[in-house]
mmCIF file of C-alpha atoms and ligand atoms in Angstrom:
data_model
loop_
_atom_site.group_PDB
_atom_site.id
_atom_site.type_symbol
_atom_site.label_atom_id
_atom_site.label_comp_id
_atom_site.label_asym_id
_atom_site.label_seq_id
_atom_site.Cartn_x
_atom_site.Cartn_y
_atom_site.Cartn_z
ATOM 1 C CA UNK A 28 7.403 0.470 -32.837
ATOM 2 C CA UNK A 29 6.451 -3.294 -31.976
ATOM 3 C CA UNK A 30 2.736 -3.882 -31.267
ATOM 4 C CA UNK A 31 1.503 -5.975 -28.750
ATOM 5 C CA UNK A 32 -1.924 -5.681 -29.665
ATOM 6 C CA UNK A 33 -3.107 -9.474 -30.518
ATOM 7 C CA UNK A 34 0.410 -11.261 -29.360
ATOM 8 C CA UNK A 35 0.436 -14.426 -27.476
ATOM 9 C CA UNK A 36 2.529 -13.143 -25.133
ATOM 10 C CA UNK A 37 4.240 -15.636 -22.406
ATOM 11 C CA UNK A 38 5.591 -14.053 -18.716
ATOM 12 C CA UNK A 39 8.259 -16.836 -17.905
ATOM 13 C CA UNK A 40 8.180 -16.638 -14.284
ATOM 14 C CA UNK A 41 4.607 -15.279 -13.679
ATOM 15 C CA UNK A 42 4.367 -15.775 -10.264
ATOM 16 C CA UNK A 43 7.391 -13.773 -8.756
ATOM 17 C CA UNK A 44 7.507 -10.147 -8.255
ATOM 18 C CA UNK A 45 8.190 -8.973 -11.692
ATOM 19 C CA UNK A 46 6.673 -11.699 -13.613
ATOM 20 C CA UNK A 47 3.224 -11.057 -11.646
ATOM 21 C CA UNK A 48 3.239 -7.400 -11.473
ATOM 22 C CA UNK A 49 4.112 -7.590 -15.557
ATOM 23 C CA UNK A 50 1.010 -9.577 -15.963
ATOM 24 C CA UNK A 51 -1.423 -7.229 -14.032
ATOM 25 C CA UNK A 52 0.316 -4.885 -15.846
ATOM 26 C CA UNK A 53 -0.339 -6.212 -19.490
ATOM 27 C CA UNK A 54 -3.771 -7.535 -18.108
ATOM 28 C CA UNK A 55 -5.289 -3.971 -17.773
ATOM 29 C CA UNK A 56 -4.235 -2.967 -21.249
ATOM 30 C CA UNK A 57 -6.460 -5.969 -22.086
ATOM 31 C CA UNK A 58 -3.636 -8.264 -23.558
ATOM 32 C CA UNK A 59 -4.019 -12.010 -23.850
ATOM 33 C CA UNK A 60 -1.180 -13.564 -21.217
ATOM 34 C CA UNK A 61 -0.089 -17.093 -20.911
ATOM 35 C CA UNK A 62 0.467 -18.463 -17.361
ATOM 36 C CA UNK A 63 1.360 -22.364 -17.164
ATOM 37 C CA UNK A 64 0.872 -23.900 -13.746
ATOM 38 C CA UNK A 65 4.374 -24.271 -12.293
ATOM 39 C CA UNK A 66 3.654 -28.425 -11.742
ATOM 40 C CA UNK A 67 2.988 -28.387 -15.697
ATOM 41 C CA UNK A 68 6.273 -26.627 -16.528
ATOM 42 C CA UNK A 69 9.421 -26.644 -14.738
ATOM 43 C CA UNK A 70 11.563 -23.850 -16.663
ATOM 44 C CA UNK A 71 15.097 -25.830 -15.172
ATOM 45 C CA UNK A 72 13.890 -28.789 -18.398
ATOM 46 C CA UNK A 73 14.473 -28.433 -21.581
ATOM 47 C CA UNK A 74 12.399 -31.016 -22.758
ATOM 48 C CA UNK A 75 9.470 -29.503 -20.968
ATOM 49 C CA UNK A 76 9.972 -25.644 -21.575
ATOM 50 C CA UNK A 77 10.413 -27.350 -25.312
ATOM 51 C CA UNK A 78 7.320 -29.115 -25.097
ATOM 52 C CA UNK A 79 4.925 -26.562 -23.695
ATOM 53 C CA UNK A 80 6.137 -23.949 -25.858
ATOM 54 C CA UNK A 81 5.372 -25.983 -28.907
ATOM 55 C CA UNK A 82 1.833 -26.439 -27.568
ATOM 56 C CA UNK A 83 1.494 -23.146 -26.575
ATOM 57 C CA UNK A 84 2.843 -21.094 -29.462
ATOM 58 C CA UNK A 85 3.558 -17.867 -27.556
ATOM 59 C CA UNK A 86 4.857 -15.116 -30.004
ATOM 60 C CA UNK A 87 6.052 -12.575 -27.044
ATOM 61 C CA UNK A 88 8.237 -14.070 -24.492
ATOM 62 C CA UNK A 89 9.341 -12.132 -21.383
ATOM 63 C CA UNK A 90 11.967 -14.075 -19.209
ATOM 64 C CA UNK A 91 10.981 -13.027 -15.498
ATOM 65 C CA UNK A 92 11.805 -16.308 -14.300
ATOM 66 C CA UNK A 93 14.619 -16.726 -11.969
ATOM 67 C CA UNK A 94 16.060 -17.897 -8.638
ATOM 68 C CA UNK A 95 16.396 -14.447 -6.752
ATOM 69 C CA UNK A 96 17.345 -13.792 -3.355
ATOM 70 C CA UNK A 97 19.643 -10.935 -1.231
ATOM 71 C CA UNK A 98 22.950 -11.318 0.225
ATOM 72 C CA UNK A 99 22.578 -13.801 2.295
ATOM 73 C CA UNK A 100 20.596 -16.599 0.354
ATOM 74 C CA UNK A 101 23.672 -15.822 -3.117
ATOM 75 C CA UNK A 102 26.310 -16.869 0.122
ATOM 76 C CA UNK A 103 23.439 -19.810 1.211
ATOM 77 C CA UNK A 104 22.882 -21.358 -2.494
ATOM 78 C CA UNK A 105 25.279 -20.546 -5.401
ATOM 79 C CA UNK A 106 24.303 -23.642 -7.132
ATOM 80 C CA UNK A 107 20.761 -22.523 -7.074
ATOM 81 C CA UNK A 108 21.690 -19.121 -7.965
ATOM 82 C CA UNK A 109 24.609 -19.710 -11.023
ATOM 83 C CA UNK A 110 23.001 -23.368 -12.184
ATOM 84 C CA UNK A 111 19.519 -22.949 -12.206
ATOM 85 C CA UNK A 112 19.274 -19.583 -13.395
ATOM 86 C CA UNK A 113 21.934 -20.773 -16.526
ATOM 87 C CA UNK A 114 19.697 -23.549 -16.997
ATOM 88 C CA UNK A 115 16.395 -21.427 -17.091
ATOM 89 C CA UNK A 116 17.685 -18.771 -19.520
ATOM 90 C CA UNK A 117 19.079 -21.413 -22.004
ATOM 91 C CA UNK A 118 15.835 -23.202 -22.024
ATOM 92 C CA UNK A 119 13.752 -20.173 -22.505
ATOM 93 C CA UNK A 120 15.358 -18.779 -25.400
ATOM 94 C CA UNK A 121 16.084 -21.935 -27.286
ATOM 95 C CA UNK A 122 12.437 -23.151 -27.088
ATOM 96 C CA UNK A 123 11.336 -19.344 -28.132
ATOM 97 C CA UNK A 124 13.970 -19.369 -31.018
ATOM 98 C CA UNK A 125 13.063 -22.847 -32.042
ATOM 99 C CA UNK A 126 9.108 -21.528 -32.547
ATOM 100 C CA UNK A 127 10.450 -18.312 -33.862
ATOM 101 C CA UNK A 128 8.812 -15.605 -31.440
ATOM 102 C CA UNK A 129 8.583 -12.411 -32.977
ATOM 103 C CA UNK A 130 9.798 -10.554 -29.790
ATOM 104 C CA UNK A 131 11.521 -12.184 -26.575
ATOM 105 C CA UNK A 132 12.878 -9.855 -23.454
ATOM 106 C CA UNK A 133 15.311 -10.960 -20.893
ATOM 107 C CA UNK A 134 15.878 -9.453 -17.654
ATOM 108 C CA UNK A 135 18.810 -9.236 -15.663
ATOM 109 C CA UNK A 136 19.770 -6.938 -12.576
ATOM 110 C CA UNK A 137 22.210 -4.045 -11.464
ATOM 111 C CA UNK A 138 24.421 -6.509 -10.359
ATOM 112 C CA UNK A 139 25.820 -8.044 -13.065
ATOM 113 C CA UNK A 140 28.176 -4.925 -13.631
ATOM 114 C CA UNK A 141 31.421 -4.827 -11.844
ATOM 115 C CA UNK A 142 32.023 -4.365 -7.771
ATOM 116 C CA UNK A 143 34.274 -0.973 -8.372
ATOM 117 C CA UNK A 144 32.556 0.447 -11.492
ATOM 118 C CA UNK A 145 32.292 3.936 -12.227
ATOM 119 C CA UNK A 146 28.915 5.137 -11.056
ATOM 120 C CA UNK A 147 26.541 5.451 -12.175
ATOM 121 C CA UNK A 148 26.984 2.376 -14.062
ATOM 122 C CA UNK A 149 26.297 3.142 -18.028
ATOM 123 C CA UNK A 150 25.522 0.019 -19.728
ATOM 124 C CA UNK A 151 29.262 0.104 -21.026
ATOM 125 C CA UNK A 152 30.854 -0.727 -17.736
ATOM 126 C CA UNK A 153 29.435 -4.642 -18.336
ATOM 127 C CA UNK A 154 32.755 -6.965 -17.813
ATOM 128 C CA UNK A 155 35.052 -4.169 -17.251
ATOM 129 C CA UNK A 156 36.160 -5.502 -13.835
ATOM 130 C CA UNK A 157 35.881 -8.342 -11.178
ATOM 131 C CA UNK A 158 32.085 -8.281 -9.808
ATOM 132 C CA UNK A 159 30.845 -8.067 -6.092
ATOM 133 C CA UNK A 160 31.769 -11.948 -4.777
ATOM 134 C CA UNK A 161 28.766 -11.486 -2.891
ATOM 135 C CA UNK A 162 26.365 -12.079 -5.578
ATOM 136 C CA UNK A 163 28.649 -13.252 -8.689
ATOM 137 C CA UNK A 164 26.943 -16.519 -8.819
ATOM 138 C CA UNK A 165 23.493 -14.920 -9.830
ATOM 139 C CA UNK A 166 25.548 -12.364 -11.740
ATOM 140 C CA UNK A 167 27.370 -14.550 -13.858
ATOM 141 C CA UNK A 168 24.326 -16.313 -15.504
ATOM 142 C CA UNK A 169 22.926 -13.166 -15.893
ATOM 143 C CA UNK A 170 25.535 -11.922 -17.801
ATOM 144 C CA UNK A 171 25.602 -15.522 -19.825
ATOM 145 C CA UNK A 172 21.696 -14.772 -20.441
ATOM 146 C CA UNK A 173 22.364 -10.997 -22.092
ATOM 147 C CA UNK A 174 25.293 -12.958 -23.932
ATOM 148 C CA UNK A 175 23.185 -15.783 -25.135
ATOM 149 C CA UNK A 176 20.267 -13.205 -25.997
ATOM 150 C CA UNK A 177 22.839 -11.342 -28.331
ATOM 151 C CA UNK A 178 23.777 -14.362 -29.908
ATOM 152 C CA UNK A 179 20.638 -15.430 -30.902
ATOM 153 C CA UNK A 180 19.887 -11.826 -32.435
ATOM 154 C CA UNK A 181 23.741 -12.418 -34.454
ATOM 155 C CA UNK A 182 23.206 -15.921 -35.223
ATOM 156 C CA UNK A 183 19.790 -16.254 -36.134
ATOM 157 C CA UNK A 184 18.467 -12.412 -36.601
ATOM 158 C CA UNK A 185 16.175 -12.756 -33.626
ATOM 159 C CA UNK A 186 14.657 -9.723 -32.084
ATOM 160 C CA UNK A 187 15.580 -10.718 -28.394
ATOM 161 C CA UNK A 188 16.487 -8.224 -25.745
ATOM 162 C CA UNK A 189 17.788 -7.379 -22.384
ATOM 163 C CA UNK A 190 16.414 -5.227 -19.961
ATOM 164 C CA UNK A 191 18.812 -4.976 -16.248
ATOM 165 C CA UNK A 192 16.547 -3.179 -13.647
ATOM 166 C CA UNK A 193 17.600 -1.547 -10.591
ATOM 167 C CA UNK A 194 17.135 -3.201 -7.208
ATOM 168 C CA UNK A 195 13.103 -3.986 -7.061
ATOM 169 C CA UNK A 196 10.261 -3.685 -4.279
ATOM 170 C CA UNK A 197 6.935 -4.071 -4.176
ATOM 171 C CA UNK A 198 3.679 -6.496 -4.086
ATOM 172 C CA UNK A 199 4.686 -9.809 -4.219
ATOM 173 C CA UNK A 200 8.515 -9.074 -2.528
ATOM 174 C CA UNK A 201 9.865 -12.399 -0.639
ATOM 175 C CA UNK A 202 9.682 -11.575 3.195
ATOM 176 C CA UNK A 203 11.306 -14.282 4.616
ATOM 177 C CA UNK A 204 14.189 -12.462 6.950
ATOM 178 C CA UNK A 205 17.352 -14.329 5.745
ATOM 179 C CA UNK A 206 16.542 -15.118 1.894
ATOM 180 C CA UNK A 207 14.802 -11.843 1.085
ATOM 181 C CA UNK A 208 16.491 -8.175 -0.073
ATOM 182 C CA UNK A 209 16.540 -5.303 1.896
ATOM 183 C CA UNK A 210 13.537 -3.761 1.465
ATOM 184 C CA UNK A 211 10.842 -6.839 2.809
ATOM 185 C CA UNK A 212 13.183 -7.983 5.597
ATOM 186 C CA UNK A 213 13.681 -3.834 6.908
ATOM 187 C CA UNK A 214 9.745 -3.491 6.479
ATOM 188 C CA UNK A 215 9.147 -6.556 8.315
ATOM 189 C CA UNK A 216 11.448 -5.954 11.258
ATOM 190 C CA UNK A 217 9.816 -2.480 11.668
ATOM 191 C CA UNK A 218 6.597 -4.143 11.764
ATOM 192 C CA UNK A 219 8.067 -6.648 14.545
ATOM 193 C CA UNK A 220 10.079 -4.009 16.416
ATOM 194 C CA UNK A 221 6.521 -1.544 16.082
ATOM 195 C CA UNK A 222 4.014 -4.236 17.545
ATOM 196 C CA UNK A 223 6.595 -5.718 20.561
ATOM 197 C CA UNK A 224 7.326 -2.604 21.664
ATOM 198 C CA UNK A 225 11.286 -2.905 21.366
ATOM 199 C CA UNK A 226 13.799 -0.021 21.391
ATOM 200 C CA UNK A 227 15.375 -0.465 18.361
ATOM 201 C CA UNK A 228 15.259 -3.131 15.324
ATOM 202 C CA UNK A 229 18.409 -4.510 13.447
ATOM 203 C CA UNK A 230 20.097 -3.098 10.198
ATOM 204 C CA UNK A 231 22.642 -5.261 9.049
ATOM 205 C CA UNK A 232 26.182 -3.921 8.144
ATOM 206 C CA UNK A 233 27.205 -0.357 8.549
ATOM 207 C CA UNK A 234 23.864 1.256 7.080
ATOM 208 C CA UNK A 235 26.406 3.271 4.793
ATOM 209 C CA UNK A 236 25.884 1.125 1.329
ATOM 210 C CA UNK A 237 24.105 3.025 -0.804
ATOM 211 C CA UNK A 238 21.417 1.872 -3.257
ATOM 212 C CA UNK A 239 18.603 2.733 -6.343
ATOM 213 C CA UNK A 240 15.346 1.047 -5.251
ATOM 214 C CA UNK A 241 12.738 1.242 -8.113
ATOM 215 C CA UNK A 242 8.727 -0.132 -7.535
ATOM 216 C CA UNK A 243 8.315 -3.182 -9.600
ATOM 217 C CA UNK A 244 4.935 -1.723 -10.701
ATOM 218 C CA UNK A 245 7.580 0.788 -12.773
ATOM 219 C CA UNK A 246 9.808 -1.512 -14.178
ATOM 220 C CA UNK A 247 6.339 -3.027 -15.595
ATOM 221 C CA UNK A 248 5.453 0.045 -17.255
ATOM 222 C CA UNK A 249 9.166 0.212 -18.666
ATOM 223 C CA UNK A 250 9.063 -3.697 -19.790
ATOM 224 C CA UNK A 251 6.498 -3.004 -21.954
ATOM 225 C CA UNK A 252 7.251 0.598 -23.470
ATOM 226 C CA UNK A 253 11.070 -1.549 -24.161
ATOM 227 C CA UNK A 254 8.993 -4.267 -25.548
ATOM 228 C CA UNK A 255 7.194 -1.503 -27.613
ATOM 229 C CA UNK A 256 9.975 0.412 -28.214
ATOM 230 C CA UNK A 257 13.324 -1.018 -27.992
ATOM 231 C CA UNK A 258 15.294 -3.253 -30.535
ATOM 232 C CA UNK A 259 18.830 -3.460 -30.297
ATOM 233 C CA UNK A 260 22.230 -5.761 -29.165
ATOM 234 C CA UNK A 261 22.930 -3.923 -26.249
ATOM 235 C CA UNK A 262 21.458 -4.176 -22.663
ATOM 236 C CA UNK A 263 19.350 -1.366 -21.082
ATOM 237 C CA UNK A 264 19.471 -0.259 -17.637
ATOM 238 C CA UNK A 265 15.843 0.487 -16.489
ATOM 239 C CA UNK A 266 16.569 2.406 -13.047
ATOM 240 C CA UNK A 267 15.120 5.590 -11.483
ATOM 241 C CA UNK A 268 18.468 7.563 -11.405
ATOM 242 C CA UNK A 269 17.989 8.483 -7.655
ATOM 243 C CA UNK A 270 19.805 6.565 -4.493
ATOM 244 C CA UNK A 271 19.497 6.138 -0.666
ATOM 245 C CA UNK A 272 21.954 4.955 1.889
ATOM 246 C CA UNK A 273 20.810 1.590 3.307
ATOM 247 C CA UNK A 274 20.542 3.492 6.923
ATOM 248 C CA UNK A 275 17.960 6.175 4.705
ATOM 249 C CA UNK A 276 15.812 3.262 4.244
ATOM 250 C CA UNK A 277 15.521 1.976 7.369
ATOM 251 C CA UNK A 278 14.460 5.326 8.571
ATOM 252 C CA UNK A 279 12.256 5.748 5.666
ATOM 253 C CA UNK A 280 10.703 2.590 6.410
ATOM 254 C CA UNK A 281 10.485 3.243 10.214
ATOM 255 C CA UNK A 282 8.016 6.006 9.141
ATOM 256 C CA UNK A 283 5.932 3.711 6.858
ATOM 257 C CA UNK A 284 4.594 1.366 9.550
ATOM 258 C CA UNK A 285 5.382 3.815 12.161
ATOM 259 C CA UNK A 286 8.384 2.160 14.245
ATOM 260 C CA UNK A 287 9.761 5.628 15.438
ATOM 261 C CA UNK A 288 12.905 3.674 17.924
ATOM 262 C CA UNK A 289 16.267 3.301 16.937
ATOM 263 C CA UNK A 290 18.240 1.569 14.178
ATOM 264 C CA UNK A 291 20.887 -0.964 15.581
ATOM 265 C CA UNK A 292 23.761 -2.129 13.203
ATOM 266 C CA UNK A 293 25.054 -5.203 12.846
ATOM 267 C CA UNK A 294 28.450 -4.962 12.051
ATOM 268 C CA UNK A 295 28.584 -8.571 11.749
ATOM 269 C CA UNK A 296 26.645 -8.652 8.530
ATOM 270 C CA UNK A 297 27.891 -7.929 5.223
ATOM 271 C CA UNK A 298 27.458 -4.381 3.294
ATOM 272 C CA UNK A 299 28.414 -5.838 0.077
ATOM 273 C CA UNK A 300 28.697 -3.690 -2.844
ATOM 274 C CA UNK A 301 29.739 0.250 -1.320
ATOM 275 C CA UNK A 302 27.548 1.794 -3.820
ATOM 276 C CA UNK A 303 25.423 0.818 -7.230
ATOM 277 C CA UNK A 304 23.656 3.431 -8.695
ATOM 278 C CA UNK A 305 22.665 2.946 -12.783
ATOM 279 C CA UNK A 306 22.911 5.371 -15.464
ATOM 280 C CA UNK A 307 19.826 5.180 -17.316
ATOM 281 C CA UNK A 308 20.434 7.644 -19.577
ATOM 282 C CA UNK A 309 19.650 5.580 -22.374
ATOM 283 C CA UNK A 310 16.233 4.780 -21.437
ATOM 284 C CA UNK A 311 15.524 8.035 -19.823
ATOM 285 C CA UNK A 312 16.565 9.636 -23.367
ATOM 286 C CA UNK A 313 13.995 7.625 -25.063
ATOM 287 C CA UNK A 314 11.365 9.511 -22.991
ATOM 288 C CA UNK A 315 10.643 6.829 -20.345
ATOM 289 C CA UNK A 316 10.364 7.989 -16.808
ATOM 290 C CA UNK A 317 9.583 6.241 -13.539
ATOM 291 C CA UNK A 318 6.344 7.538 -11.744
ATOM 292 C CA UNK A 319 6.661 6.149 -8.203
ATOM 293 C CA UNK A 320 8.122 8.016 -5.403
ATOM 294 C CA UNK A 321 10.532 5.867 -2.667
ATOM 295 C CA UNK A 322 8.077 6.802 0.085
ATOM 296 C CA UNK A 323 4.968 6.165 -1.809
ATOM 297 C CA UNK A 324 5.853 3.137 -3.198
ATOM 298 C CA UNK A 325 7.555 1.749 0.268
ATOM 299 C CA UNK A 326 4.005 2.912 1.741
ATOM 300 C CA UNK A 327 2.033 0.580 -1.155
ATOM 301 C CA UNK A 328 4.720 -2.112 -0.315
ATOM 302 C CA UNK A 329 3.413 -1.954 3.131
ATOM 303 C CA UNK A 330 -0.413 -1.714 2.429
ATOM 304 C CA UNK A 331 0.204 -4.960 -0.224
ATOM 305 C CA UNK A 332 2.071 -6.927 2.766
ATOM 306 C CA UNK A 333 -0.074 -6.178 5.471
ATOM 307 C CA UNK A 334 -2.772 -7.362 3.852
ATOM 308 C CA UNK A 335 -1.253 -10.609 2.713
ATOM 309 C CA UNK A 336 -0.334 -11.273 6.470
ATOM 310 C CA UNK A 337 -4.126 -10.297 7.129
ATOM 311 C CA UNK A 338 -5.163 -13.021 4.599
ATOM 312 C CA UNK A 339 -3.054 -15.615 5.789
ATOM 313 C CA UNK A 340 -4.201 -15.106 9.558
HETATM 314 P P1 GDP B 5 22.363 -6.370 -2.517
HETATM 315 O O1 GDP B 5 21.787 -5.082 -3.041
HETATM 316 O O2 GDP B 5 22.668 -7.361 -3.588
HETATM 317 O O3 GDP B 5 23.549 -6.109 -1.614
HETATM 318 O O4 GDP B 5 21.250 -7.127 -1.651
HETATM 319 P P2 GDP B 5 20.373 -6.835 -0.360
HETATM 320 O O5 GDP B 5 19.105 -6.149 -0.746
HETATM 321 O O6 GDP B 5 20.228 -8.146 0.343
HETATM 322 O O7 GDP B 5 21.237 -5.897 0.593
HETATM 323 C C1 GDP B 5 21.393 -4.507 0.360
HETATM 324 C C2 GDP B 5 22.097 -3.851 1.527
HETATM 325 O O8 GDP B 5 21.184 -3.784 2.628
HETATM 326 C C3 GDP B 5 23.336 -4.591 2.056
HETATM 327 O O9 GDP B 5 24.287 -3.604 2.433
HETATM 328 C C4 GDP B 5 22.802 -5.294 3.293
HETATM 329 O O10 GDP B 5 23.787 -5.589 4.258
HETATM 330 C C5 GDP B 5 21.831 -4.223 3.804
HETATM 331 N N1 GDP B 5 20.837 -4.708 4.767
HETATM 332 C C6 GDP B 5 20.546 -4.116 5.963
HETATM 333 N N2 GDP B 5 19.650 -4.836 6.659
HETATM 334 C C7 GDP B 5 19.321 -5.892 5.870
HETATM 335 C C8 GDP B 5 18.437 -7.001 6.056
HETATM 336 O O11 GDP B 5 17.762 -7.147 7.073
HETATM 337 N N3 GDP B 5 18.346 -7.873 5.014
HETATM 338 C C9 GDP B 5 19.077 -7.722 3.859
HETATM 339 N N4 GDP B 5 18.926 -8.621 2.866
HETATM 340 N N5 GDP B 5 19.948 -6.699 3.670
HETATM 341 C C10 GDP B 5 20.067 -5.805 4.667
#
């Protein structure tokens, strides 16, 4: 067991969904939690990641910083999503290794294992097969970031880890219709279908795909019993072992903000990966378990955007 009790501990990426629900997270157990302005400290520079983390001394680092979007924005920006995110890992972990942290976590997603692997995906099925094109670019330096984490733990007997959630929701989701997941830009377009009246709102693809949505205020509460509990080379999958068709969703999230029309397809969208579904076994095993039900947390997804649209009005 690792103690966090008294660690410096430093949420790369503090801002974005995970990083920021992370830091509530370690906030209320009353740890100390360093959160550099991003106009001090752009993660994509060495020298500066080098810099403040010299000045800063963090001995926990988490690695919640990266360039994240759905389907369409990984088809919009590939350099963003393969260069930047490359470029952010590398940084991250060299600074840490080069202070000597005593603990540094890196997180990753469902979607670096392949497009056709057996589900649900056991942490084994990693580069057994050609990956889904439609997100390989943010896949691939995810995959370079577990690799790079290993190395660090061969080459210089650091304790750095890998975490690879399951597809995420929650406070602090990106709603923006064409960069954002599934989730935000359903909940949204219910919300717009609900308040102008309209017969139906748009799902893209066939609504068949099927997917594991976990709250991000879970994953929290499993970054920090890994960070607590978890030392070892391999990757974990942090998921909540249950799955919905995309079409489930939509209806699910119909009820939420009470849109009760119909759901349109768009045919004319991608689907992308049939099916992705994580075995967390390993984690589960451990005696970790999610807490969050898909309706309650959609409904504190809602309650969390409304009142960010209510605060920008
Ligand atoms: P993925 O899990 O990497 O495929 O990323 P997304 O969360 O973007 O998409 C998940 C699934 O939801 C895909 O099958 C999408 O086609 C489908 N989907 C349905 N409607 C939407 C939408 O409005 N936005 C997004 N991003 N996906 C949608």
């Amino acid at each position: 067991m690792f103690s966090l009790a008294g660690r410096r501990i430093w949420v790369a990426g503090h801002r974005g969904m995970v990083g920021s629900a992370l830091v509530r997270r370690l906030a209320r157990d009353g740890h100390a939690v360093l959160a550099p302005d991003r106009g001090a400290l752009d993660l994509t520079r060495q020298q500066q990641v080098e810099d403040w983390v010299d000045a800063n001394r963090p001995d926990v680092v988490v690695v919640a910083a990266a360039r994240v979007g759905g389907i369409a924005a990984n088809a919009a920006r590939p350099v963003d999503f393969l260069h930047d995110n490359l470029m952010i890992e590398a940084n991250v972990m060299a600074a840490a290794a080069k202070t000597g942290v005593a603990k540094l976590l890196f997180l990753g997603s469902s979607c670096i294992y392949p497009r056709l692997a057996q589900q649900p995906m056991a942490e084994a099925a990693l580069l057994t097969g050609p990956l889904e094109p439609s997100n390989q670019w943010y896949a691939i330096a995810k995959i370079a970031g577990i690799l790079l984490a290993q190395a660090y733990r061969q080459q210089h007997g650091l304790d750095f880890i890998s975490a690879m959630p399951t597809n995420l929701y929650g406070p602090g989701d990106n709603y923006d219709l064409e960069s954002s997941h599934v989730i935000p830009a359903l909940m949204r377009k219910a919300i717009e279908a609900r308040d102008s009246g309209a017969e139906s709102m748009t799902v893209w693809g066939s609504g068949a795909p099927l997917r594991e949505f976990m709250h991000v205020d879970d994953l929290a509460d499993a970054l920090v019993f890994l960070l607590e509990n978890y030392s070892a080379v391999e990757h974990i999958n942090v998921g909540t072992g249950s799955e919905v068709s995309i079409a489930e969703v939509a209806r699910l999230i119909g009820d939420v903000v009470g849109f009760t029309g119909a759901l349109a397809f768009d045919a004319s969208r991608p689907d992308g990966t049939p099916r992705k579904l994580m075995d967390s076994g390993k984690l589960l095993a451990m005696g970790w378990a999610p807490r969050i039900a898909l309706h309650d947390g959609l409904a504190d997804a809602y309650a969390h955007f409304a009142e960010s649209v209510q605060l920008r009005a």
